[in-house]
Coordinates of C-alpha atoms and ligand atoms in Angstrom, one line a residue:
Chain A
M288 CA 15.1 -13.5 34.0
K289 CA 13.4 -10.3 33.1
I290 CA 12.3 -11.6 29.7
S291 CA 10.8 -14.7 31.2
T292 CA 8.7 -12.7 33.6
F293 CA 7.6 -10.5 30.8
L294 CA 6.5 -13.5 28.8
E295 CA 4.7 -14.9 31.8
N296 CA 3.0 -11.6 32.3
S297 CA 1.9 -11.4 28.7
Q298 CA 0.7 -14.9 28.9
Q299 CA -1.2 -14.2 32.0
S300 CA -2.9 -11.2 30.5
R301 CA -3.9 -13.3 27.5
I302 CA -5.4 -15.8 29.7
K303 CA -7.3 -13.1 31.6
K304 CA -8.6 -11.7 28.3
V305 CA -9.8 -15.2 27.2
L306 CA -11.4 -15.7 30.6
G307 CA -13.1 -12.4 30.3
K308 CA -14.5 -13.2 26.9
I309 CA -15.8 -16.6 28.1
G310 CA -17.4 -14.7 31.0
V311 CA -19.2 -12.4 28.7
A312 CA -20.4 -15.2 26.5
F313 CA -21.6 -17.1 29.5
F314 CA -23.6 -14.1 30.6
W315 CA -25.5 -13.8 27.3
V316 CA -26.1 -17.6 27.2
L317 CA -27.5 -17.4 30.7
L318 CA -29.7 -14.6 29.7
W319 CA -31.0 -16.6 26.7
A320 CA -31.6 -19.6 29.0
L321 CA -33.6 -17.5 31.4
A322 CA -35.6 -15.9 28.6
A323 CA -36.4 -19.4 27.2
R324 CA -37.5 -20.6 30.6
W325 CA -39.7 -17.5 31.1
V326 CA -41.2 -17.9 27.6
N327 CA -41.6 -21.6 28.3
S328 CA -42.4 -22.6 24.8
P329 CA -39.6 -24.3 22.7
L330 CA -41.7 -23.4 19.6
V331 CA -41.1 -19.7 20.2
L332 CA -37.8 -19.7 21.9
P333 CA -35.8 -23.0 22.4
S334 CA -33.3 -23.1 25.2
P335 CA -29.5 -23.1 24.6
L336 CA -29.4 -26.8 25.6
K337 CA -32.2 -27.7 23.2
T338 CA -30.4 -25.8 20.4
L339 CA -27.2 -27.7 21.2
E340 CA -29.0 -31.0 21.2
G341 CA -30.4 -30.1 17.8
V342 CA -26.9 -29.6 16.5
V343 CA -25.8 -33.0 17.8
T344 CA -28.9 -34.7 16.3
L345 CA -28.2 -33.0 12.9
A346 CA -24.6 -34.0 13.0
G347 CA -25.7 -37.6 13.1
D348 CA -26.8 -37.3 9.5
F349 CA -24.4 -37.3 6.6
E350 CA -26.5 -34.8 4.7
F351 CA -25.7 -32.3 7.4
F352 CA -22.1 -32.2 6.3
V353 CA -23.0 -32.1 2.7
S354 CA -25.2 -29.1 3.2
I355 CA -22.5 -27.2 5.2
G356 CA -19.9 -28.2 2.6
V357 CA -21.8 -27.1 -0.4
T358 CA -22.8 -23.8 1.2
L359 CA -19.2 -23.2 2.2
L360 CA -18.1 -23.9 -1.3
R361 CA -20.6 -21.2 -2.5
V362 CA -19.4 -18.7 0.0
F363 CA -15.7 -19.3 -0.8
G364 CA -16.3 -19.5 -4.5
G365 CA -18.2 -16.2 -4.6
V366 CA -15.7 -14.4 -2.3
F367 CA -12.7 -15.8 -4.0
I368 CA -13.8 -14.8 -7.5
S369 CA -14.9 -11.4 -6.2
V370 CA -11.6 -10.7 -4.6
A371 CA -9.4 -12.1 -7.4
L372 CA -11.3 -10.2 -10.1
G373 CA -11.7 -7.1 -7.8
L374 CA -8.0 -7.0 -7.4
V375 CA -7.1 -7.3 -11.1
L376 CA -9.9 -5.1 -12.4
G377 CA -9.4 -2.7 -9.5
L378 CA -5.7 -2.2 -10.4
A379 CA -6.8 -1.7 -14.0
G380 CA -9.4 0.8 -12.9
G381 CA -7.1 2.7 -10.7
L382 CA -4.4 2.9 -13.3
N383 CA -6.5 3.5 -16.4
K384 CA -9.0 6.3 -16.4
P385 CA -11.1 5.2 -19.4
F386 CA -11.4 1.7 -17.9
Y387 CA -12.6 3.2 -14.7
E388 CA -15.2 5.2 -16.6
I389 CA -16.5 2.1 -18.2
M390 CA -16.6 0.0 -15.0
N391 CA -17.9 2.6 -12.7
P392 CA -21.6 2.8 -13.9
F393 CA -21.8 -1.0 -13.9
V394 CA -20.4 -1.2 -10.3
S395 CA -22.5 1.6 -9.0
T396 CA -25.7 0.1 -10.6
I397 CA -25.2 -3.3 -8.9
K398 CA -24.4 -1.5 -5.6
S399 CA -27.7 0.3 -5.7
L400 CA -29.8 -2.8 -6.5
P401 CA -31.6 -4.4 -3.5
V402 CA -30.1 -7.8 -2.8
V403 CA -33.5 -9.5 -3.1
S404 CA -34.1 -8.2 -6.6
V405 CA -30.7 -9.4 -7.7
I406 CA -31.4 -12.9 -6.3
I407 CA -34.8 -13.2 -7.9
L408 CA -33.6 -11.8 -11.3
I409 CA -30.5 -14.1 -11.4
N410 CA -32.7 -17.0 -10.5
L411 CA -34.7 -16.4 -13.7
W412 CA -31.6 -16.9 -15.7
I413 CA -29.5 -19.6 -14.1
A414 CA -29.8 -22.9 -12.2
S415 CA -30.8 -22.6 -8.6
G416 CA -27.6 -24.2 -7.2
L417 CA -25.5 -21.6 -8.8
V418 CA -27.6 -18.6 -7.9
P419 CA -26.1 -18.0 -4.4
L420 CA -22.6 -18.1 -5.8
V421 CA -23.3 -15.6 -8.6
V422 CA -25.2 -13.3 -6.3
T423 CA -22.4 -13.4 -3.7
F424 CA -20.1 -12.4 -6.5
L425 CA -22.4 -9.6 -7.6
I426 CA -22.6 -8.2 -4.1
C427 CA -19.0 -8.7 -3.1
F428 CA -17.2 -7.7 -6.3
P429 CA -18.3 -4.0 -6.3
V430 CA -17.0 -3.6 -2.7
T431 CA -13.6 -5.1 -3.6
W432 CA -13.3 -3.2 -6.8
T433 CA -14.1 0.1 -5.2
N434 CA -11.6 -0.5 -2.4
V435 CA -8.8 -1.5 -4.7
V436 CA -9.3 1.5 -6.9
Q437 CA -9.1 3.6 -3.8
G438 CA -5.9 1.9 -2.8
V439 CA -4.3 2.5 -6.2
R440 CA -5.3 6.1 -6.0
S441 CA -3.9 6.6 -2.5
T442 CA -0.5 5.2 -3.6
D443 CA 2.2 7.7 -2.7
K444 CA 3.0 9.9 -5.7
K445 CA 6.4 10.6 -4.3
L446 CA 7.4 6.9 -4.5
L447 CA 6.0 6.8 -8.1
Q448 CA 8.1 9.8 -9.1
M449 CA 11.1 8.1 -7.5
A450 CA 10.4 4.9 -9.6
K451 CA 10.1 7.0 -12.7
I452 CA 13.4 8.8 -12.2
Y453 CA 15.2 5.5 -11.6
N454 CA 13.5 3.7 -14.5
V455 CA 12.1 1.0 -12.3
E456 CA 10.5 -1.7 -14.4
Q457 CA 6.7 -1.5 -14.9
S458 CA 6.1 -5.0 -13.4
K459 CA 8.1 -4.0 -10.3
I460 CA 6.2 -0.7 -10.0
I461 CA 3.1 -2.8 -9.8
S462 CA 4.4 -5.6 -7.5
D463 CA 6.6 -3.4 -5.2
I464 CA 4.7 -0.1 -5.0
Y465 CA 1.1 -0.5 -6.1
L466 CA 0.3 -3.9 -4.6
P467 CA 1.8 -3.1 -1.1
S468 CA -0.1 0.2 -1.1
V469 CA -3.3 -1.6 -2.1
K470 CA -2.9 -4.4 0.4
P471 CA -4.6 -2.8 3.4
Y472 CA -7.5 -1.9 1.2
A473 CA -7.7 -5.4 -0.3
V474 CA -7.6 -7.0 3.1
S475 CA -10.4 -4.9 4.4
A476 CA -12.3 -5.7 1.3
L477 CA -11.7 -9.4 1.8
M478 CA -12.9 -9.3 5.4
N479 CA -16.0 -7.3 4.2
A480 CA -16.6 -9.8 1.4
I481 CA -16.5 -12.8 3.8
G482 CA -18.9 -11.2 6.2
L483 CA -21.3 -10.2 3.4
G484 CA -20.8 -13.4 1.5
W485 CA -22.2 -15.5 4.3
K486 CA -25.4 -13.5 4.7
V487 CA -25.9 -13.2 0.9
T488 CA -25.3 -16.8 0.2
V489 CA -27.7 -18.2 2.8
T490 CA -30.4 -15.7 1.8
A491 CA -30.0 -16.6 -1.8
E492 CA -30.1 -20.3 -1.0
V493 CA -33.5 -19.8 0.6
L494 CA -35.0 -17.6 -2.1
A495 CA -33.6 -19.7 -5.0
N496 CA -34.4 -23.0 -3.4
A497 CA -30.8 -24.1 -3.8
L498 CA -30.1 -27.6 -2.7
P499 CA -28.2 -29.0 -0.8
S500 CA -27.7 -26.0 1.4
I501 CA -27.7 -24.5 4.9
G502 CA -30.3 -22.0 3.7
M503 CA -32.9 -24.6 2.7
N504 CA -32.4 -26.5 6.0
L505 CA -33.2 -23.2 7.7
Y506 CA -36.2 -22.8 5.6
Y507 CA -37.5 -26.3 6.1
A508 CA -37.0 -26.0 9.9
K509 CA -39.2 -22.9 9.7
I510 CA -42.1 -24.4 7.7
Y511 CA -42.1 -27.6 9.8
L512 CA -42.2 -25.4 12.9
E513 CA -39.0 -27.0 14.2
T514 CA -37.8 -23.8 15.9
D515 CA -35.1 -25.6 17.8
L516 CA -33.5 -26.8 14.5
L517 CA -33.9 -23.3 13.2
F518 CA -31.8 -22.1 16.1
S519 CA -29.3 -25.0 15.7
W520 CA -28.7 -24.1 12.0
T521 CA -28.3 -20.5 12.9
L522 CA -25.8 -21.4 15.6
I523 CA -23.9 -23.4 13.0
I524 CA -23.8 -20.4 10.6
V525 CA -22.5 -18.2 13.3
I526 CA -19.8 -20.7 14.3
C527 CA -18.7 -21.3 10.7
S528 CA -18.5 -17.6 9.9
L529 CA -16.5 -17.0 13.1
V530 CA -14.1 -19.8 12.4
I531 CA -13.6 -18.6 8.8
E532 CA -13.0 -15.0 9.9
K533 CA -10.4 -16.1 12.4
I534 CA -8.6 -18.4 9.9
T535 CA -8.5 -15.6 7.4
L536 CA -7.2 -13.1 9.9
Y537 CA -4.5 -15.7 11.0
M538 CA -3.4 -16.3 7.4
I539 CA -3.2 -12.5 6.7
A540 CA -1.1 -12.0 9.8
R541 CA 1.2 -14.8 8.9
N542 CA 1.8 -13.3 5.5
N543 CA 2.4 -9.7 6.7
R544 CA 5.8 -8.1 6.1
K545 CA 7.3 -5.6 8.4
G546 CA 6.6 -2.4 6.6
D547 CA 3.2 -3.4 5.3
G548 CA 0.6 -0.7 5.4
Q549 CA 3.0 1.8 6.6
C550 CA 3.1 5.3 5.3
P551 CA 6.4 6.2 3.6
L552 CA 8.8 7.7 6.0
S553 CA 10.1 11.2 5.5
Chain B
M81 CA 27.5 17.7 -21.8
S82 CA 26.6 20.7 -19.7
V83 CA 23.0 21.4 -18.8
I84 CA 21.9 24.4 -20.8
I85 CA 18.6 26.1 -19.8
S86 CA 17.4 28.7 -22.3
K87 CA 14.4 31.0 -22.4
L88 CA 12.7 28.9 -19.7
Y89 CA 9.1 29.9 -18.9
K90 CA 7.0 28.2 -16.2
K91 CA 4.0 29.2 -14.2
Y92 CA 1.6 27.7 -11.8
G93 CA -1.8 29.3 -12.1
D94 CA -1.2 33.0 -12.1
E95 CA 2.2 32.6 -10.4
I96 CA 5.1 33.0 -12.7
I97 CA 8.1 31.0 -11.4
F98 CA 10.5 31.3 -14.4
E99 CA 10.3 33.9 -17.1
D100 CA 13.0 34.1 -19.9
F101 CA 15.3 32.2 -17.6
N102 CA 18.8 31.2 -18.8
L103 CA 21.4 29.2 -16.9
V104 CA 24.3 26.8 -17.6
F105 CA 25.3 24.0 -15.2
E106 CA 28.8 22.8 -16.1
K107 CA 29.6 19.2 -16.8
N108 CA 31.1 17.1 -14.0
K109 CA 31.0 20.0 -11.5
I110 CA 28.9 20.5 -8.4
S111 CA 26.7 23.5 -8.9
G112 CA 25.0 24.9 -5.8
I113 CA 21.7 26.8 -5.8
L114 CA 20.9 29.1 -2.9
G115 CA 17.6 30.9 -2.7
P116 CA 14.6 31.9 -0.6
S117 CA 11.8 29.5 0.2
G118 CA 9.2 29.3 -2.5
A119 CA 11.5 30.8 -5.1
G120 CA 11.3 27.8 -7.5
K121 CA 14.4 25.7 -6.7
T122 CA 12.5 22.4 -6.4
T123 CA 10.6 23.4 -9.5
L124 CA 13.8 23.8 -11.4
L125 CA 15.0 20.3 -10.4
N126 CA 11.7 18.9 -11.3
L127 CA 11.9 20.6 -14.7
C128 CA 15.4 19.2 -15.2
S129 CA 14.4 15.7 -14.2
G130 CA 11.3 15.7 -16.5
L131 CA 8.9 15.3 -13.6
E132 CA 7.5 18.7 -14.7
K133 CA 7.2 20.2 -18.2
P134 CA 8.2 23.8 -19.0
D135 CA 5.5 26.0 -20.5
S136 CA 8.1 27.1 -23.0
G137 CA 11.8 27.2 -23.5
T138 CA 14.4 24.4 -23.5
I139 CA 16.6 22.4 -21.2
E140 CA 19.3 20.7 -23.2
G141 CA 22.1 18.3 -22.3
I142 CA 20.0 15.9 -20.2
N143 CA 19.4 12.3 -20.9
P144 CA 16.1 11.5 -19.1
Q145 CA 17.2 7.8 -18.7
S146 CA 20.3 8.9 -16.9
I147 CA 19.3 11.0 -13.9
S148 CA 19.7 10.4 -10.2
Y149 CA 17.6 12.5 -7.8
I150 CA 18.0 12.8 -4.1
F151 CA 14.7 14.2 -3.0
Q152 CA 14.1 16.3 0.1
E153 CA 12.8 13.0 1.7
P154 CA 14.5 9.6 1.4
R155 CA 11.5 8.1 -0.6
L156 CA 12.3 4.5 0.3
L157 CA 9.6 1.8 0.1
P158 CA 8.7 1.1 3.7
W159 CA 7.7 -2.5 2.9
R160 CA 11.0 -3.5 1.4
T161 CA 14.4 -3.9 3.1
V162 CA 17.3 -1.5 2.3
R163 CA 18.8 -4.1 0.0
E164 CA 15.5 -4.7 -1.8
N165 CA 15.0 -0.9 -2.2
L166 CA 18.4 -0.7 -4.0
R167 CA 17.6 -3.8 -6.0
L168 CA 14.7 -2.0 -7.6
L169 CA 17.2 -0.2 -9.8
F170 CA 18.2 -3.3 -11.7
K171 CA 16.2 -5.1 -14.3
E172 CA 14.7 -8.4 -13.2
K173 CA 16.5 -10.4 -16.0
S174 CA 19.9 -9.1 -15.3
I175 CA 19.5 -9.8 -11.5
R176 CA 18.9 -13.5 -12.3
K177 CA 21.9 -13.7 -14.6
A178 CA 24.6 -12.3 -12.5
G179 CA 25.0 -11.8 -8.8
A180 CA 27.3 -8.9 -9.6
H181 CA 24.6 -6.4 -8.6
E182 CA 24.6 -7.7 -5.1
S183 CA 28.3 -7.0 -4.7
D184 CA 27.7 -3.5 -6.1
I185 CA 25.0 -2.9 -3.6
D186 CA 27.2 -4.2 -0.7
G187 CA 30.0 -2.0 -1.9
M188 CA 27.9 1.1 -2.1
L189 CA 26.3 0.5 1.3
K190 CA 29.8 0.2 2.8
L191 CA 30.8 3.4 1.1
V192 CA 28.0 5.3 2.8
G193 CA 28.8 3.6 6.1
L194 CA 25.9 1.3 6.2
G195 CA 27.7 -2.0 5.7
S196 CA 25.4 -4.0 8.1
V197 CA 21.9 -2.7 7.5
G198 CA 21.1 -4.3 4.2
D199 CA 18.4 -6.5 5.6
L200 CA 16.7 -3.9 7.8
Y201 CA 13.5 -2.1 6.9
P202 CA 13.6 1.7 6.5
Q203 CA 11.6 2.3 9.7
E204 CA 14.4 0.5 11.6
L205 CA 16.9 3.1 10.6
S206 CA 17.5 6.6 11.8
G207 CA 16.6 9.6 9.6
G208 CA 20.3 10.1 8.8
M209 CA 20.7 6.5 7.8
R210 CA 17.7 6.6 5.5
Q211 CA 19.1 9.7 3.8
R212 CA 22.3 7.8 3.3
V213 CA 20.4 4.9 1.6
A214 CA 19.0 7.5 -0.7
I215 CA 22.5 8.8 -1.5
A216 CA 23.6 5.2 -2.0
R217 CA 20.7 4.7 -4.4
A218 CA 21.6 7.9 -6.4
F219 CA 25.2 6.8 -6.8
L220 CA 24.4 3.1 -7.5
Y221 CA 22.2 4.2 -10.4
P222 CA 24.5 4.9 -13.4
S223 CA 23.6 8.5 -14.2
E224 CA 25.3 11.5 -15.8
L225 CA 23.3 14.0 -13.8
L226 CA 22.7 14.1 -10.0
L227 CA 20.0 16.3 -8.6
M228 CA 19.9 17.0 -4.9
D229 CA 17.1 18.9 -3.1
E230 CA 18.2 19.9 0.4
P231 CA 19.3 16.3 1.2
F232 CA 20.8 17.3 4.5
S233 CA 18.3 19.7 5.8
S234 CA 16.6 17.4 8.3
L235 CA 19.9 16.2 9.9
D236 CA 21.8 17.5 12.9
Y237 CA 25.1 19.4 12.5
S238 CA 27.7 16.7 13.1
L239 CA 25.8 14.1 11.0
K240 CA 25.4 16.6 8.2
N241 CA 29.2 17.3 8.2
R242 CA 30.0 13.6 8.1
L243 CA 27.5 13.0 5.3
I244 CA 28.9 15.9 3.3
E245 CA 32.4 14.4 3.7
D246 CA 31.2 11.0 2.6
F247 CA 29.4 12.6 -0.3
L248 CA 32.6 14.3 -1.5
K249 CA 34.5 11.1 -1.1
I250 CA 32.1 9.2 -3.3
W251 CA 31.9 12.0 -5.8
E252 CA 35.7 12.1 -6.2
Q253 CA 35.6 8.5 -7.2
D254 CA 32.6 9.0 -9.6
K255 CA 32.4 12.5 -10.8
R256 CA 29.0 13.4 -12.2
T257 CA 27.3 16.7 -13.0
V258 CA 25.6 17.7 -9.7
I259 CA 23.0 20.3 -9.1
F260 CA 22.6 20.9 -5.4
V261 CA 19.9 23.0 -3.8
S262 CA 20.1 24.3 -0.3
H263 CA 18.9 27.0 2.1
N264 CA 22.2 26.7 4.0
E265 CA 25.1 28.8 2.8
D266 CA 27.8 26.9 4.8
E267 CA 26.6 23.6 3.4
I268 CA 26.8 24.9 -0.1
R269 CA 30.2 26.4 0.4
Q270 CA 31.5 23.0 1.6
L271 CA 30.2 21.2 -1.4
A272 CA 29.8 23.3 -4.5
Q273 CA 32.3 24.6 -7.0
V274 CA 29.9 27.1 -8.5
I275 CA 27.2 28.8 -6.6
F276 CA 24.1 30.5 -8.0
T277 CA 22.0 32.7 -5.7
F278 CA 18.4 33.0 -6.8
S279 CA 16.0 35.8 -6.1
D280 CA 12.3 35.2 -5.2
K281 CA 10.0 34.4 -8.1
P282 CA 10.1 35.1 -10.9
V283 CA 13.6 33.8 -10.5
Q284 CA 16.6 36.0 -11.3
I285 CA 20.2 35.0 -10.8
L286 CA 21.4 37.6 -8.3
K287 CA 24.9 36.2 -8.1
K288 CA 27.2 33.6 -9.7
E289 CA 30.3 32.7 -7.7
T290 CA 33.0 30.3 -8.7
L291 CA 35.1 28.8 -5.9
Ligands
ATP769 N1 2.6 21.5 -8.4 C1 2.5 22.8 -8.0 N2 1.3 23.4 -8.2 C2 1.1 24.7 -7.9 N3 2.0 25.5 -7.5 C3 3.3 25.0 -7.2 C4 3.5 23.6 -7.5 N4 4.8 23.3 -7.2 C5 5.3 24.5 -6.7 N5 4.4 25.5 -6.7 C6 4.6 26.9 -6.4 O1 5.8 27.3 -7.0 C7 6.6 28.1 -6.2 C8 7.9 27.5 -6.1 O2 7.9 26.3 -5.5 P1 9.2 25.4 -5.2 O3 8.8 24.2 -4.5 O4 10.0 25.2 -6.5 O5 10.0 26.4 -4.2 P2 11.4 26.1 -3.5 O6 12.4 27.2 -4.0 O7 11.8 24.7 -3.7 O8 11.1 26.4 -2.0 P3 11.6 25.7 -0.7 O9 13.0 26.2 -0.4 O10 10.6 26.1 0.4 O11 11.6 24.2 -0.9 C9 5.9 28.1 -4.8 O12 5.2 29.4 -4.7 C10 4.9 27.0 -4.9 O13 3.7 27.3 -4.2
MG770 MG1 12.0 23.0 -2.4

């Protein structure tokens, strides 16, 4: 009896939260609609309705899905390679000082370069379609690598001493001590990489004229003064990145174990 | 073999902890060490275990592959269950071959009075239960030497007494050389057969008592 009321209550509070969020979203859309009406020029600021209409029109064309699909592939490809390599090389960098010393200047140099320079430089060397992926990797990898190295270094020395005393196998020290310690750092790197990856990929698509792509659709909408489509594409980017973020968070939560990210108990 | 420490010298910075220090811990006995805080008791255990290196001098009679160490804290992996924590001690290959380790683990958990918690995570246990898992780990590991650094200090009186009884019961079945460090004289008298009283650093042996 008590448990069921508790569940009902928690469900109610969830519904309330969702309603609250919808309310806030509604408020901002309303503000946008009012501003559009006040500006009264779809060329400068299209209304929410017009933007939505644009999305529907775009969705009537098969190319629309190709553009989104290819851009998504670039984002995922770049992020996936960054996180996978960042994890492996970050573990190596955290465990091995000379390797860290070799990697560190490379990573710091990339980090300090302006994104635009990286895009234009890379475009000199490789095919346009691949530029966004490579640039996404170059921007996301240093973040992941640095995070993972930090995770390795923050691994509890006391647990490592324990493992040494009891002759725990090296592979298990990695899988059972280092990796769980690194996990919160890797997760935050992944979320960072996804957020960054979107922005970098779309920017690189525009600057490198990568086709097919969301970026070039944005660019064409701008040069043909189709401001409503510019807004439509932007809306699509926002929705895609929100959906991907939620899916990622859901997958992470599903794979969590009880003691994950906990400090060792004393 | 007994543990023989001769002409041990160890300092941290300008602080001399051991200087020309000599001591013998007898084989298959429980030796107790009493001493003031900051004297160098943990340092001595770390030197015996190989976690620290002496500046000079020797510690003989220790096989570094064959040490169990009950630290001042339980040192369990928070993201692994009790059973998985104990499974760490076995090599991956031998786990696959024989399920024998599982029955060893179950038996040892029963012995420390934790028969039913194998699948719980450390944070689901009380402090005393965690310390018992650490004791189970120490005995599960086939070692000749057992080092214990105030393993009971964070526990309340009745729990401590019960654990000490449990400990003696296990030790009677599986006699190993034990070096037991404590602040608490009662505790040491309950457990140890030889008691060394340490001075403050640089460490001198003020008293050796055989019970
Ligand atoms: N890694 C270290 N680096 C520098 N100084 C250290 C280190 N470990 C111990 N010391 C110093 O050595 C001295 C002895 O420390 P130790 O931990 O062995 O004392 P203890 O007898 O175990 O004390 P307690 O009873 O409080 O645990 C202390 O003064 C401590 O500050
Ligand atoms: Mg100590």
